[in-house]
Amino acid sequence: MRNRVEQLDGLRGIFSILVIAHHHNAFRDSIFYNNFFVINSSLFVDFFFVLSGFVIAMNYIEKIHTAEDFVTFLKKRFVRLYPLLFYTEVVFIIANLIGDHSAFKNMTDMRLSYYLKSGLDTLTFMGSTPILGDWMGINYPAWSISSEMISYVIFGLVLLFIPSKKYFIFLLLSIACVGFIISKNEYMLVYDYGFVRGLLCFCMGIFTFSFLKNKSFELTFLEIPFLLLLVAAMYATHHYEWNLIRLIFPILFSIGIIIFASSSGIVTKLLSSAPFQYLGKISYSIYLNHAIVLIFINICIFRVLKAEPTEPMIVFSLIISISLTILYSHFTYELIEKRFGKYLKSKFDL
């Protein structure tokens, strides 16, 4: 199997845009938010976790044998995640502090201590745990980066200490995560125990790679049926009361990866095209940048310019927010992810 499956990058790019639509929720009665698909688009974060487990397993499952390998692995993941995480958190803190004393004020009664504690929570990768607090982070999507890093550490430790039983251990971890989620009667864990949800999905990605690594399929005929099944599952999730039905989504995303990694149909070709590949390339920046862009655009349009929140204006603000997020993310990808990442690589001798 190739070290990179281009069509999966395309999916990641599309899903990052759908997460923006989900967080464009200032006007919850709008038809552009209040529908089963957009309301449940936060579940696409779980696709990111499953895909991460798949990609990490593809690249590292046979490469962590010593403590030095483990440390090198964590250094590489740190270099990949931290520059943009640090940058976006600092920008968000500055914007909020300025906003507390300007016409752009968007939050009330927020003290400096909150910003410092929340920033520390995010920048120590604790934002998906209750260790430093279970509050919503300033850059609220950043909780998932904590979950990612915790999954990396667990993945590396399993390979380092129990390599011969690794898949059995990942199975036990998955069962434990499911048990914890059921005990909480809540799948959508985020700022308190989001790492549990993330680890479950990450393990599903590992199993997905294990299933695919020595096999070859031609599953083009399942492209469209899978997308219809995914939409149907989101519809069912929206219209039935049982919260735990969302436990099917890590499995669905695993199936989706298997299908699109083994397909050459029209959807796969579209996902492999330059525009979608570009979105996939900058999807990490899109994900961490979109919250502040959404807040800024909505404040400008509806508070400063005092536009009426009609349906046309709401969809206009969404389109502008997506466009500006993509533009802004191009620059943060080039200047923060790549350049600062390159600087850290040189410092860490990577």
Short mmCIF file of C-alpha atoms in Angstrom, two decimals:
data_model
loop_
_atom_site.label_atom_id
_atom_site.label_comp_id
_atom_site.label_asym_id
_atom_site.label_seq_id
_atom_site.Cartn_x
_atom_site.Cartn_y
_atom_site.Cartn_z
CA MET A 1 0.00 0.00 0.00
CA ARG A 2 1.22 3.49 -0.81
CA ASN A 3 2.28 5.75 2.07
CA ARG A 4 -0.42 8.19 1.05
CA VAL A 5 -3.89 7.63 -0.39
CA GLU A 6 -4.75 10.86 -2.18
CA GLN A 7 -8.52 10.44 -2.21
CA LEU A 8 -8.56 10.24 1.59
CA ASP A 9 -6.82 13.62 1.72
CA GLY A 10 -9.63 14.94 -0.47
CA LEU A 11 -12.24 13.57 1.94
CA ARG A 12 -10.45 15.22 4.84
CA GLY A 13 -10.57 18.54 3.00
CA ILE A 14 -14.30 18.30 2.32
CA PHE A 15 -15.09 17.24 5.86
CA SER A 16 -13.08 20.17 7.26
CA ILE A 17 -15.37 22.52 5.30
CA LEU A 18 -18.45 20.72 6.65
CA VAL A 19 -17.16 21.24 10.20
CA ILE A 20 -17.12 24.98 9.45
CA ALA A 21 -20.78 24.74 8.43
CA HIS A 22 -21.55 22.96 11.69
CA HIS A 23 -19.88 25.66 13.77
CA HIS A 24 -21.68 28.42 11.83
CA ASN A 25 -24.40 28.10 14.44
CA ALA A 26 -25.03 31.61 15.73
CA PHE A 27 -28.51 31.44 14.19
CA ARG A 28 -29.69 27.97 15.13
CA ASP A 29 -33.13 28.32 13.56
CA SER A 30 -31.68 28.98 10.12
CA ILE A 31 -32.35 26.27 7.54
CA PHE A 32 -28.62 26.36 6.79
CA TYR A 33 -27.90 25.06 10.29
CA ASN A 34 -31.12 23.49 11.53
CA ASN A 35 -31.04 20.38 9.35
CA PHE A 36 -29.95 16.84 10.14
CA PHE A 37 -26.80 16.97 8.01
CA VAL A 38 -25.18 20.19 9.25
CA ILE A 39 -26.17 19.67 12.88
CA ASN A 40 -24.40 16.30 12.85
CA SER A 41 -21.39 17.39 10.80
CA SER A 42 -19.38 17.57 14.03
CA LEU A 43 -19.14 13.79 13.60
CA PHE A 44 -16.69 14.35 10.77
CA VAL A 45 -14.11 15.10 13.46
CA ASP A 46 -14.32 11.37 14.15
CA PHE A 47 -13.32 10.72 10.55
CA PHE A 48 -10.17 12.77 11.21
CA PHE A 49 -9.38 10.50 14.18
CA VAL A 50 -9.99 7.29 12.23
CA LEU A 51 -7.95 8.56 9.29
CA SER A 52 -5.17 9.60 11.67
CA GLY A 53 -5.01 6.10 13.15
CA PHE A 54 -4.94 4.64 9.63
CA VAL A 55 -2.14 6.94 8.41
CA ILE A 56 -0.05 6.64 11.58
CA ALA A 57 -0.31 2.84 11.50
CA MET A 58 0.60 2.82 7.80
CA ASN A 59 3.74 4.81 8.47
CA TYR A 60 4.86 3.71 11.94
CA ILE A 61 3.37 0.33 12.93
CA GLU A 62 6.70 -1.42 12.17
CA LYS A 63 9.05 1.43 13.04
CA ILE A 64 8.90 1.86 16.82
CA HIS A 65 11.19 -0.67 18.49
CA THR A 66 13.34 1.33 20.90
CA ALA A 67 12.98 4.25 23.27
CA GLU A 68 14.84 6.36 20.72
CA ASP A 69 12.32 5.39 18.03
CA PHE A 70 9.48 6.34 20.40
CA VAL A 71 10.98 9.73 21.23
CA THR A 72 11.66 10.46 17.54
CA PHE A 73 8.07 9.53 16.69
CA LEU A 74 6.70 11.90 19.34
CA LYS A 75 9.05 14.67 18.23
CA LYS A 76 7.76 14.35 14.67
CA ARG A 77 4.12 14.45 15.79
CA PHE A 78 4.84 17.41 18.07
CA VAL A 79 6.50 19.31 15.22
CA ARG A 80 3.50 18.55 13.00
CA LEU A 81 0.88 19.72 15.50
CA TYR A 82 2.39 22.35 17.76
CA PRO A 83 3.36 25.33 15.58
CA LEU A 84 -0.17 25.93 14.33
CA LEU A 85 -1.74 25.01 17.67
CA PHE A 86 0.44 27.56 19.47
CA TYR A 87 -0.12 30.25 16.85
CA THR A 88 -3.91 29.91 16.73
CA GLU A 89 -4.22 29.82 20.51
CA VAL A 90 -2.17 33.00 20.91
CA VAL A 91 -4.13 34.74 18.17
CA PHE A 92 -7.41 33.74 19.81
CA ILE A 93 -6.29 34.97 23.24
CA ILE A 94 -5.14 38.33 21.82
CA ALA A 95 -8.35 38.73 19.80
CA ASN A 96 -10.50 37.99 22.84
CA LEU A 97 -8.56 40.34 25.10
CA ILE A 98 -8.83 43.12 22.51
CA GLY A 99 -12.48 42.26 21.97
CA ASP A 100 -13.20 42.61 25.68
CA HIS A 101 -12.34 46.28 25.39
CA SER A 102 -13.73 47.16 21.97
CA ALA A 103 -16.84 47.30 19.84
CA PHE A 104 -15.92 43.79 18.69
CA LYS A 105 -16.59 42.39 22.18
CA ASN A 106 -17.98 38.89 21.81
CA MET A 107 -17.58 37.37 25.29
CA THR A 108 -18.56 38.68 28.70
CA ASP A 109 -17.03 38.49 32.17
CA MET A 110 -13.91 36.73 30.98
CA ARG A 111 -10.93 37.40 33.19
CA LEU A 112 -7.29 37.14 32.20
CA SER A 113 -6.95 34.08 34.42
CA TYR A 114 -9.49 32.23 32.27
CA TYR A 115 -7.49 32.92 29.12
CA LEU A 116 -4.27 31.81 30.77
CA LYS A 117 -5.79 28.62 32.21
CA SER A 118 -7.58 27.76 28.99
CA GLY A 119 -4.48 28.48 26.95
CA LEU A 120 -2.38 26.28 29.24
CA ASP A 121 -4.99 23.52 28.92
CA THR A 122 -4.73 23.63 25.13
CA LEU A 123 -0.99 24.11 24.81
CA THR A 124 -0.17 21.20 27.14
CA PHE A 125 -2.40 18.88 25.08
CA MET A 126 -4.78 18.49 28.02
CA GLY A 127 -7.81 20.06 26.32
CA SER A 128 -9.66 16.74 25.90
CA THR A 129 -9.11 15.69 29.53
CA PRO A 130 -10.39 16.96 32.91
CA ILE A 131 -6.83 17.26 34.28
CA LEU A 132 -6.59 21.07 34.05
CA GLY A 133 -10.33 21.67 33.77
CA ASP A 134 -13.20 20.57 31.57
CA TRP A 135 -14.18 23.97 30.20
CA MET A 136 -14.57 24.82 26.54
CA GLY A 137 -11.27 26.00 25.08
CA ILE A 138 -10.88 29.50 23.68
CA ASN A 139 -10.28 28.04 20.23
CA TYR A 140 -12.97 25.45 20.82
CA PRO A 141 -12.06 22.97 18.01
CA ALA A 142 -8.56 22.55 19.48
CA TRP A 143 -9.73 19.91 21.98
CA SER A 144 -9.31 17.28 19.25
CA ILE A 145 -5.58 18.05 18.92
CA SER A 146 -5.19 17.03 22.55
CA SER A 147 -6.97 13.78 21.76
CA GLU A 148 -4.69 13.22 18.77
CA MET A 149 -1.53 13.66 20.83
CA ILE A 150 -2.76 11.37 23.58
CA SER A 151 -3.54 8.70 20.96
CA TYR A 152 -0.01 9.08 19.54
CA VAL A 153 1.54 8.56 22.96
CA ILE A 154 -0.57 5.47 23.66
CA PHE A 155 0.15 4.08 20.18
CA GLY A 156 3.90 4.53 20.66
CA LEU A 157 3.90 3.01 24.14
CA VAL A 158 2.01 -0.07 22.99
CA LEU A 159 4.48 -0.64 20.14
CA LEU A 160 7.44 -0.04 22.45
CA PHE A 161 6.43 -2.33 25.32
CA ILE A 162 3.98 -4.90 23.92
CA PRO A 163 4.71 -5.16 20.17
CA SER A 164 3.81 -8.83 19.87
CA LYS A 165 0.35 -8.23 21.34
CA LYS A 166 -0.27 -4.81 19.84
CA TYR A 167 -3.53 -5.55 18.05
CA PHE A 168 -4.92 -7.34 21.10
CA ILE A 169 -4.04 -4.31 23.25
CA PHE A 170 -5.66 -1.93 20.76
CA LEU A 171 -8.75 -4.15 20.86
CA LEU A 172 -8.83 -4.01 24.66
CA LEU A 173 -8.44 -0.22 24.53
CA SER A 174 -11.32 0.00 22.06
CA ILE A 175 -13.54 -2.12 24.29
CA ALA A 176 -12.61 0.02 27.30
CA CYS A 177 -13.44 3.20 25.37
CA VAL A 178 -16.83 1.82 24.29
CA GLY A 179 -17.54 0.76 27.87
CA PHE A 180 -16.66 4.22 29.18
CA ILE A 181 -18.85 5.94 26.58
CA ILE A 182 -21.77 3.64 27.43
CA SER A 183 -21.26 4.30 31.15
CA LYS A 184 -21.48 8.03 30.47
CA ASN A 185 -24.41 7.51 28.08
CA GLU A 186 -22.73 10.10 25.89
CA TYR A 187 -20.78 9.60 22.69
CA MET A 188 -20.04 13.25 21.93
CA LEU A 189 -17.40 13.62 24.63
CA VAL A 190 -15.32 16.72 24.03
CA TYR A 191 -13.57 18.89 26.64
CA ASP A 192 -13.67 16.46 29.56
CA TYR A 193 -13.17 12.97 28.13
CA GLY A 194 -12.83 13.67 24.43
CA PHE A 195 -9.60 11.68 24.39
CA VAL A 196 -11.66 8.52 24.96
CA ARG A 197 -13.76 9.17 21.87
CA GLY A 198 -10.64 10.07 19.90
CA LEU A 199 -8.75 6.96 21.02
CA LEU A 200 -11.64 4.70 20.01
CA CYS A 201 -11.66 6.18 16.52
CA PHE A 202 -7.85 6.11 16.31
CA CYS A 203 -7.86 2.39 17.13
CA MET A 204 -10.46 1.83 14.42
CA GLY A 205 -8.03 3.46 12.01
CA ILE A 206 -5.29 1.07 13.13
CA PHE A 207 -7.57 -1.93 12.53
CA THR A 208 -8.51 -0.51 9.15
CA PHE A 209 -4.87 -0.42 8.10
CA SER A 210 -4.31 -3.92 9.45
CA PHE A 211 -7.23 -5.16 7.35
CA LEU A 212 -6.03 -3.44 4.17
CA LYS A 213 -2.26 -3.76 4.34
CA ASN A 214 -1.87 -7.07 2.50
CA LYS A 215 -5.09 -7.01 0.51
CA SER A 216 -6.26 -5.55 -2.76
CA PHE A 217 -9.90 -4.86 -3.57
CA GLU A 218 -11.86 -3.18 -6.33
CA LEU A 219 -14.71 -1.45 -4.53
CA THR A 220 -15.63 1.30 -6.98
CA PHE A 221 -19.23 0.07 -7.07
CA LEU A 222 -19.59 0.92 -3.36
CA GLU A 223 -18.65 4.62 -3.60
CA ILE A 224 -22.16 6.02 -4.01
CA PRO A 225 -23.90 3.43 -1.78
CA PHE A 226 -21.48 4.28 1.02
CA LEU A 227 -22.16 8.01 0.76
CA LEU A 228 -25.91 7.32 0.81
CA LEU A 229 -25.45 5.08 3.84
CA LEU A 230 -23.45 7.79 5.62
CA VAL A 231 -26.17 10.38 4.99
CA ALA A 232 -28.84 7.90 6.12
CA ALA A 233 -26.91 7.24 9.33
CA MET A 234 -26.71 10.97 10.01
CA TYR A 235 -30.46 11.25 9.40
CA ALA A 236 -31.13 8.38 11.83
CA THR A 237 -28.82 9.96 14.40
CA HIS A 238 -30.78 13.20 14.18
CA HIS A 239 -34.24 11.69 14.39
CA TYR A 240 -33.79 9.04 17.09
CA GLU A 241 -33.29 9.76 20.76
CA TRP A 242 -30.62 7.16 21.56
CA ASN A 243 -27.40 9.13 21.83
CA LEU A 244 -25.21 6.01 21.65
CA ILE A 245 -26.26 5.28 18.06
CA ARG A 246 -23.30 7.50 17.20
CA LEU A 247 -21.02 4.61 18.12
CA ILE A 248 -21.62 3.32 14.59
CA PHE A 249 -19.69 6.22 13.05
CA PRO A 250 -16.12 5.05 13.77
CA ILE A 251 -17.11 1.79 12.03
CA LEU A 252 -18.74 3.66 9.13
CA PHE A 253 -15.67 5.85 8.64
CA SER A 254 -13.46 2.77 8.73
CA ILE A 255 -15.61 1.20 6.00
CA GLY A 256 -15.40 4.44 4.04
CA ILE A 257 -11.60 4.41 4.17
CA ILE A 258 -11.56 0.81 2.95
CA ILE A 259 -13.89 1.65 0.08
CA PHE A 260 -12.17 4.83 -1.11
CA ALA A 261 -8.68 3.37 -0.67
CA SER A 262 -9.80 0.54 -2.98
CA SER A 263 -11.73 2.53 -5.57
CA SER A 264 -11.08 4.22 -8.89
CA GLY A 265 -14.53 5.60 -9.61
CA ILE A 266 -15.78 9.09 -10.32
CA VAL A 267 -15.93 10.11 -6.66
CA THR A 268 -12.37 8.90 -6.07
CA LYS A 269 -11.16 10.78 -9.16
CA LEU A 270 -12.93 13.92 -7.95
CA LEU A 271 -11.36 13.60 -4.49
CA SER A 272 -7.94 13.13 -6.13
CA SER A 273 -8.31 16.31 -8.22
CA ALA A 274 -6.18 19.37 -7.48
CA PRO A 275 -8.82 21.51 -5.69
CA PHE A 276 -9.75 18.78 -3.22
CA GLN A 277 -6.13 17.78 -2.73
CA TYR A 278 -5.36 21.39 -1.89
CA LEU A 279 -8.16 21.47 0.69
CA GLY A 280 -6.78 18.27 2.18
CA LYS A 281 -3.30 19.75 2.34
CA ILE A 282 -4.42 22.80 4.29
CA SER A 283 -7.19 21.02 6.24
CA TYR A 284 -5.32 21.25 9.57
CA SER A 285 -5.10 25.02 9.15
CA ILE A 286 -8.75 25.15 8.07
CA TYR A 287 -9.75 23.25 11.19
CA LEU A 288 -7.84 25.41 13.69
CA ASN A 289 -8.49 28.72 11.92
CA HIS A 290 -12.19 28.52 11.19
CA ALA A 291 -13.58 29.40 14.63
CA ILE A 292 -11.98 32.83 14.83
CA VAL A 293 -12.93 33.59 11.22
CA LEU A 294 -16.57 32.65 11.92
CA ILE A 295 -16.67 34.91 14.97
CA PHE A 296 -15.01 37.80 13.12
CA ILE A 297 -17.29 37.60 10.08
CA ASN A 298 -20.48 37.33 12.12
CA ILE A 299 -19.47 40.27 14.31
CA CYS A 300 -18.64 42.38 11.27
CA ILE A 301 -21.82 41.55 9.35
CA PHE A 302 -24.43 41.34 12.09
CA ARG A 303 -23.08 43.53 14.88
CA VAL A 304 -20.95 46.23 13.23
CA LEU A 305 -22.84 46.54 9.93
CA LYS A 306 -26.12 45.64 11.71
CA ALA A 307 -27.37 43.42 8.89
CA GLU A 308 -30.61 41.59 9.52
CA PRO A 309 -30.10 37.84 10.05
CA THR A 310 -32.21 36.81 7.09
CA GLU A 311 -31.58 33.48 5.40
CA PRO A 312 -29.73 35.10 2.44
CA MET A 313 -27.48 37.04 4.84
CA ILE A 314 -26.80 33.95 6.94
CA VAL A 315 -25.74 31.90 3.92
CA PHE A 316 -23.72 34.90 2.70
CA SER A 317 -21.85 35.01 6.01
CA LEU A 318 -21.20 31.26 5.74
CA ILE A 319 -19.82 31.54 2.21
CA ILE A 320 -17.61 34.48 3.19
CA SER A 321 -16.42 32.62 6.29
CA ILE A 322 -15.48 29.50 4.32
CA SER A 323 -13.74 31.54 1.63
CA LEU A 324 -11.79 33.65 4.10
CA THR A 325 -10.86 30.59 6.16
CA ILE A 326 -9.43 28.88 3.08
CA LEU A 327 -7.49 32.02 2.10
CA TYR A 328 -6.18 32.58 5.61
CA SER A 329 -5.29 28.89 5.93
CA HIS A 330 -3.17 29.05 2.80
CA PHE A 331 -0.92 31.55 4.54
CA THR A 332 -0.84 29.78 7.91
CA TYR A 333 0.01 26.53 6.13
CA GLU A 334 2.92 28.15 4.28
CA LEU A 335 4.18 30.43 7.06
CA ILE A 336 3.38 28.55 10.27
CA GLU A 337 2.97 24.85 9.49
CA LYS A 338 5.78 24.62 6.93
CA ARG A 339 8.28 27.31 7.91
CA PHE A 340 8.04 27.08 11.68
CA GLY A 341 7.76 23.31 11.38
CA LYS A 342 10.97 23.27 9.37
CA TYR A 343 12.65 25.39 12.03
CA LEU A 344 11.58 22.96 14.79
CA LYS A 345 12.77 19.99 12.74
CA SER A 346 16.22 21.54 12.55
CA LYS A 347 16.24 22.10 16.30
CA PHE A 348 15.12 18.55 17.01
CA ASP A 349 17.51 17.05 14.42
CA LEU A 350 14.63 15.42 12.52
#
